[in-house]
Amino acid sequence: MIESFSLNLGLSYCIESTIAALLFYPAGDNSVTKPKKPKL
């Protein structure tokens, strides 16, 4: 039960981080000139 909860928590955190990364670093033609995504 606890292991499953931890897995779901990590997965949701990963999804939220991905969404935030897509919002702040939108993919496009100018993605090359933008700095790399910081590792959280």
Short mmCIF file of C-alpha atoms in Angstrom, two decimals:
data_model
loop_
_atom_site.label_atom_id
_atom_site.label_comp_id
_atom_site.label_asym_id
_atom_site.label_seq_id
_atom_site.Cartn_x
_atom_site.Cartn_y
_atom_site.Cartn_z
CA MET A 1 0.00 0.00 0.00
CA ILE A 2 2.73 2.45 0.99
CA GLU A 3 4.88 1.45 -1.98
CA SER A 4 1.96 2.03 -4.34
CA PHE A 5 1.25 5.43 -2.79
CA SER A 6 4.91 6.42 -3.15
CA LEU A 7 4.88 5.32 -6.79
CA ASN A 8 1.76 7.34 -7.53
CA LEU A 9 3.22 10.37 -5.76
CA GLY A 10 6.42 10.14 -7.80
CA LEU A 11 4.45 9.70 -11.01
CA SER A 12 2.24 12.71 -10.34
CA TYR A 13 5.33 14.79 -9.48
CA CYS A 14 6.95 13.71 -12.75
CA ILE A 15 3.83 14.67 -14.72
CA GLU A 16 3.59 18.06 -13.01
CA SER A 17 7.28 18.70 -13.68
CA THR A 18 6.80 17.77 -17.33
CA ILE A 19 3.80 20.09 -17.66
CA ALA A 20 5.71 22.93 -15.98
CA ALA A 21 8.68 22.30 -18.27
CA LEU A 22 6.41 22.43 -21.32
CA LEU A 23 4.85 25.68 -20.10
CA PHE A 24 8.11 27.46 -19.29
CA TYR A 25 10.10 25.88 -22.12
CA PRO A 26 7.67 25.48 -25.03
CA ALA A 27 8.97 23.36 -27.88
CA GLY A 28 9.49 25.34 -31.07
CA ASP A 29 11.97 26.72 -33.55
CA ASN A 30 13.54 28.90 -30.85
CA SER A 31 14.02 25.96 -28.45
CA VAL A 32 17.66 25.67 -29.52
CA THR A 33 18.51 29.21 -28.41
CA LYS A 34 16.83 28.73 -25.03
CA PRO A 35 18.82 27.46 -22.03
CA LYS A 36 18.54 23.81 -21.12
CA LYS A 37 15.88 22.76 -18.66
CA PRO A 38 17.21 22.91 -15.10
CA LYS A 39 17.25 19.57 -13.32
CA LEU A 40 15.01 19.78 -10.26
#
